[in-house]
Coordinates of C-alpha atoms and ligand atoms in Angstrom, one line a residue:
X232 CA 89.8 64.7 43.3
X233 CA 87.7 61.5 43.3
X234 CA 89.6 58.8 41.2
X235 CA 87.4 55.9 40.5
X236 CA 88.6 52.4 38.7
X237 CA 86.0 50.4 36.8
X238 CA 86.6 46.6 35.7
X239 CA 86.5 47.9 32.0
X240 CA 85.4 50.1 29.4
X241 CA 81.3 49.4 29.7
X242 CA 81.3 49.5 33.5
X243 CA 83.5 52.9 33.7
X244 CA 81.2 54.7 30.4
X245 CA 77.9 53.4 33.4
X246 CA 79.2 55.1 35.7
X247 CA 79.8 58.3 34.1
X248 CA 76.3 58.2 32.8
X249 CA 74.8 57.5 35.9
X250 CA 76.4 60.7 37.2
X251 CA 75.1 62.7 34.2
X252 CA 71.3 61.7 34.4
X253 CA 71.6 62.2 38.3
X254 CA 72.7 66.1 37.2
X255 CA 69.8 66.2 35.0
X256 CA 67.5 64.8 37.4
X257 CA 68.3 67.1 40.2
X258 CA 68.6 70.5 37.7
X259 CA 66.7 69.5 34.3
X260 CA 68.2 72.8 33.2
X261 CA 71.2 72.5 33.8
X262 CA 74.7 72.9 31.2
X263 CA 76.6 70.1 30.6
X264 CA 79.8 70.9 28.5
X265 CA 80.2 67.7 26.3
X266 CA 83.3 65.9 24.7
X267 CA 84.1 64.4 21.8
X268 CA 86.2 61.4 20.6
X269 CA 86.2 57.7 21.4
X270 CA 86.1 57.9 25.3
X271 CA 83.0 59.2 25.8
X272 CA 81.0 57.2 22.7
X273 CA 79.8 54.4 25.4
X274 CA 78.6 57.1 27.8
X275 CA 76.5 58.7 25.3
X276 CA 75.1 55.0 24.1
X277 CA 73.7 54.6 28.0
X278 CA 72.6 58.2 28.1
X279 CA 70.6 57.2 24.9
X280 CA 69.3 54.2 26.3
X281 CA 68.3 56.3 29.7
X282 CA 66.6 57.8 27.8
X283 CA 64.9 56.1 25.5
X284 CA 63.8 53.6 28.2
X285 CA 63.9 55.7 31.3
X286 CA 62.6 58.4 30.0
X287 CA 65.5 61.2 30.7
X288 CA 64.8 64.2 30.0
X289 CA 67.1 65.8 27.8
X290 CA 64.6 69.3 27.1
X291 CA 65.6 71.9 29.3
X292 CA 69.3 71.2 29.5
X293 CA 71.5 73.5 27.8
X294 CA 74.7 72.1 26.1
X295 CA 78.3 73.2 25.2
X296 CA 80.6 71.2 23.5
X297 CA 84.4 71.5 24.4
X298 CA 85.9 72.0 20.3
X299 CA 85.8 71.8 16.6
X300 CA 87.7 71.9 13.7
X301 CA 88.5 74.7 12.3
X302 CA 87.4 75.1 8.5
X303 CA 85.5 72.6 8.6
X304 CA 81.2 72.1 9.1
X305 CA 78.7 70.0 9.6
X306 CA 77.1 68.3 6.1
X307 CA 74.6 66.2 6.3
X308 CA 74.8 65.3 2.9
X309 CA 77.6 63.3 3.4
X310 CA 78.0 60.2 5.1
X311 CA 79.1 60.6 8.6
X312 CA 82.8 59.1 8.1
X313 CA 83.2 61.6 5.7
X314 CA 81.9 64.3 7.5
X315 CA 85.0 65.6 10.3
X316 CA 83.0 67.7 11.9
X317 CA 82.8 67.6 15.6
X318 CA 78.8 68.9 15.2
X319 CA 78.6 65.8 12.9
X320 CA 79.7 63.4 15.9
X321 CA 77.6 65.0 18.6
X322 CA 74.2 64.4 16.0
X323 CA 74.9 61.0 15.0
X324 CA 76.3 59.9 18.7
X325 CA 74.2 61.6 21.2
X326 CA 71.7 64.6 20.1
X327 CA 69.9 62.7 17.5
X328 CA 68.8 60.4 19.8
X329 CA 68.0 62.1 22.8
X330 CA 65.1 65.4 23.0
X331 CA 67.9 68.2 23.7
X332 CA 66.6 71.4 21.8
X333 CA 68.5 72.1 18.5
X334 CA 68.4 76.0 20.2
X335 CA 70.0 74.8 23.8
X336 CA 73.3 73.1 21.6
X337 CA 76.4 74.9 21.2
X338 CA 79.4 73.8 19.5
X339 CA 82.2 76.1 18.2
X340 CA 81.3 77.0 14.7
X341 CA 84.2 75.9 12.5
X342 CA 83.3 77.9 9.8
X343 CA 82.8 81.4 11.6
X344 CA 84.2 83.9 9.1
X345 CA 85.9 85.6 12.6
X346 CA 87.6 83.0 14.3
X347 CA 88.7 86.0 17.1
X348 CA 85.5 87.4 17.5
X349 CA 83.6 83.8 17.5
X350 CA 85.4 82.8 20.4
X351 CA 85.1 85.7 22.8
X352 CA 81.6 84.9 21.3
X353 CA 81.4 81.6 22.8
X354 CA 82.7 82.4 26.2
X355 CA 79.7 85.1 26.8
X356 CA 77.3 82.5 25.6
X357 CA 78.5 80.2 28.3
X358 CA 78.7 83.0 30.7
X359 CA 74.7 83.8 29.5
X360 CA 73.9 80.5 29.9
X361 CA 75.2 81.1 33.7
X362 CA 77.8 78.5 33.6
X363 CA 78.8 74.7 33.2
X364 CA 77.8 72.3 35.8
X365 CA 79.4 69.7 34.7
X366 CA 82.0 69.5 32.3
X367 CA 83.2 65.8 30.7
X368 CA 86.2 65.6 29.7
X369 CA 88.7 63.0 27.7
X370 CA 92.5 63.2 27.7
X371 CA 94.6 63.2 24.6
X372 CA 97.8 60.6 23.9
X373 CA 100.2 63.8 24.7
X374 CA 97.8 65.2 27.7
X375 CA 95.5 67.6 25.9
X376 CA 92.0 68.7 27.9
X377 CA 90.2 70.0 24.5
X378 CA 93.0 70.7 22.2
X379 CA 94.6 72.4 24.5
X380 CA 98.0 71.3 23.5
X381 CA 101.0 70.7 25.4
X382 CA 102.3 74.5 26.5
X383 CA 98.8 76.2 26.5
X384 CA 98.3 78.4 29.2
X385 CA 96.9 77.3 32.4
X386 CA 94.7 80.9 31.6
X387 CA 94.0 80.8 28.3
X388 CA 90.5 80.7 27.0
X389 CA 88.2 80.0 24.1
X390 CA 90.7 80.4 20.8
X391 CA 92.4 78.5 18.0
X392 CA 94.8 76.4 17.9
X393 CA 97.3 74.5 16.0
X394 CA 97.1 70.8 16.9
X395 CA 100.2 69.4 17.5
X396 CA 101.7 66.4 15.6
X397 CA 100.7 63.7 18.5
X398 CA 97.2 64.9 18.2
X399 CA 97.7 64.7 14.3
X400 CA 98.9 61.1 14.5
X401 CA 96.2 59.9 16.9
X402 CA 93.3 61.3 15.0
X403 CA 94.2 59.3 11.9
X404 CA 94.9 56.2 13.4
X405 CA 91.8 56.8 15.5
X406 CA 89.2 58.3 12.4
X407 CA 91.1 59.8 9.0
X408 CA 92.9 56.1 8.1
X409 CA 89.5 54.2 8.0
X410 CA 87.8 56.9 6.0
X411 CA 90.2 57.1 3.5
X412 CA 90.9 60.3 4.4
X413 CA 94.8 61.3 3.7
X414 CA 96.6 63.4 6.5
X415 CA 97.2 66.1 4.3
X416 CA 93.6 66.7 4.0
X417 CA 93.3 66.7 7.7
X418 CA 92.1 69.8 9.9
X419 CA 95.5 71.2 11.2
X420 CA 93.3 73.9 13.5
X421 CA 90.8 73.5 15.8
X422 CA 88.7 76.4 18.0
X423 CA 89.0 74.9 22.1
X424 CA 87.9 76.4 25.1
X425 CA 91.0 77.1 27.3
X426 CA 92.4 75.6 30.2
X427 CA 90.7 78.7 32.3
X428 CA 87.2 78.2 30.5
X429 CA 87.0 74.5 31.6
X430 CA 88.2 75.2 34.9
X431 CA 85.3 77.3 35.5
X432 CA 82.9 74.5 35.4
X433 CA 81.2 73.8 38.5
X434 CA 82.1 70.0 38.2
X435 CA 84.5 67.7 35.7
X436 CA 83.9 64.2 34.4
X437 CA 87.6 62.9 33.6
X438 CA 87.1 60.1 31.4
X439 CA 90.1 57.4 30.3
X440 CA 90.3 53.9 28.6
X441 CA 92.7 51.3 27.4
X442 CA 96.7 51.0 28.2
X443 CA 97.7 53.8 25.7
X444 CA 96.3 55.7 28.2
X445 CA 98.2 54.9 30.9
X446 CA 101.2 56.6 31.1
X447 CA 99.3 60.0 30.5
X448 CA 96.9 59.6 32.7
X449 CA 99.7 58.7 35.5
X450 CA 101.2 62.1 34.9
X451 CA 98.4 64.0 34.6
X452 CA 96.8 63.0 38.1
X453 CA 100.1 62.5 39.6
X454 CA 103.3 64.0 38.2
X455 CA 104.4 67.5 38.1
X456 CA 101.5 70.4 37.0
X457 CA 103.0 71.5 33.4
X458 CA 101.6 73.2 31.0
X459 CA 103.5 69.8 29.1
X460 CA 100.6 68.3 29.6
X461 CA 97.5 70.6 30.1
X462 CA 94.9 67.8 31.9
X463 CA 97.2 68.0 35.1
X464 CA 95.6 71.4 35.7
X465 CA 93.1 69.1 37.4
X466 CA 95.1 69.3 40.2
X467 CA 94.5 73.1 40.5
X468 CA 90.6 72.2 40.1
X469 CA 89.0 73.9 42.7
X470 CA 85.0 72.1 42.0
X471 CA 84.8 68.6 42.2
X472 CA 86.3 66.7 40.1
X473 CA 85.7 62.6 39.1
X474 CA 88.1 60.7 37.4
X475 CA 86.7 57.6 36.3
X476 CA 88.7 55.1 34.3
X477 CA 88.9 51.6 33.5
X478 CA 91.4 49.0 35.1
X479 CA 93.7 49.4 31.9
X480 CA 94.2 53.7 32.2
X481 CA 94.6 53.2 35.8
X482 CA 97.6 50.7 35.3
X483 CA 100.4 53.2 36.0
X484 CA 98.5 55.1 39.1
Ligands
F6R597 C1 87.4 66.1 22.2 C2 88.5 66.6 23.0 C3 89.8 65.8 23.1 C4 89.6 64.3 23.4 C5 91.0 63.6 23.5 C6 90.9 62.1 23.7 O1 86.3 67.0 22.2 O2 88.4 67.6 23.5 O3 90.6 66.4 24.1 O4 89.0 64.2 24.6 O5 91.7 63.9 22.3 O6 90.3 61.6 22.5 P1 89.9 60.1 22.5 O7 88.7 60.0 23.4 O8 89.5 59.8 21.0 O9 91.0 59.2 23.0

């Protein structure tokens, strides 16, 4: 695993972009699973302005994204803090921007009508698709890849589940609280890919910022491998795997 410290939030979100258009340069078709969440919002702005003033090209590369809520779908019609959909934060923060094809996107659908089915679903499609190349990833406050909470097994694949109450807590500090949205009318559920999905990819992006990060990232790149806290499967990656962070995640390393 290649662990790489950047002064601070802009420099490390360069870096992982840099490593993304360099992908798409050397496969323009190739399948990038994406993340969602604050971590990876500066990467997608420089991806954006690569392409806007580089002139990446965003046409033939098929995309997966890692989750969504369950219950819950994109509207347009409302504004986007209203709208909790992961689709919602993939438009406004990377896909409307860029010229993927609406056809090569994939997100869980968080309204599929058969959750068990969908998600078997999701995993051919990714199969079909012949793979990821490069999976980006975030890490959650209790060590989630995904919402792949703590105890998910190091096999388990595409599915739903229950997000635990760290998870809970972080995403209405994070998005719920500023949108007025209460935490009982918060998505409890989400559809992830598992642990064994996203260690399929042929590479991973690890991506962490800021001191609350610390701690977790410490023991996911260094403590024990648990199911406690799902990211340290990285170190049973078998691909290549980056970790890039800034100066604050990388505090406790
Ligand atoms: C999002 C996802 C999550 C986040 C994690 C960190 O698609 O899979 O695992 O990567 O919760 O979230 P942020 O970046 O908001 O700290």
């Amino acid at each position: 695993m290649n662990i790489i410290v950047r002064e601070n939030y802009y420099e490390m979100s360069k870096h992982a972009a840099g490593m993304i258009a360099e992908l798409i340069r050397s496969k323009p078709d190739c399948v990038i699973g994406f993340a969602t969440g604050g971590t990876p919002i500066g990467t997608y702005k420089e991806l954006i302005r690569m392409h806007k003033e580089e002139g990446l090209d965003f046409s033939e590369v098929k995309t997966f994204n890692l989750d969504e809520y369950l219950g819950v779908g994109i509207d347009l019609s409302k504004p986007y803090n209203l709208d909790q959909s992961y689709a919602r934060f993939m438009h406004e923060e990377l896909f409307k921007h860029i010229n993927v094809r609406k056809e090569n996107i994939h997100i869980p659908d968080g309204l599929t009508k058969d959750p068990e089915e969908y998600c078997k679903l999701y995993e051919d499609e990714i199969k079909k698709a012949g793979g990821i190349d490069l999976q980006i990833l975030g890490i959650g406050g209790d060590g989630h890849w995904a919402f792949n909470e703590p105890g998910s097994s190091f096999t388990s694949r595409t599915r739903v589940e229950a997000l635990a109450q760290q998870t809970l807590d972080d995403n209405y500090e994070a998005f719920y609280k500023k949108a007025g949205i209460s935490r009982e009318q918060m998505p409890r559920y989400a559809i992830t890919m598992g642990i064994a999905t996203i260690l399929e990819a042929r590479t991973i992006i690890m991506l962490a910022n800021g001191s609350k990060k610390a701690d977790i990232v410490a023991k996911a790149l260094k403590g024990p491998v648990t199911t406690d806290v799902t990211a340290s499967a990285i170190q049973l990656y078998k691909g290549k795997a980056t970790v890039i962070l800034d100066k604050e995640a990388a505090a406790k390393l």
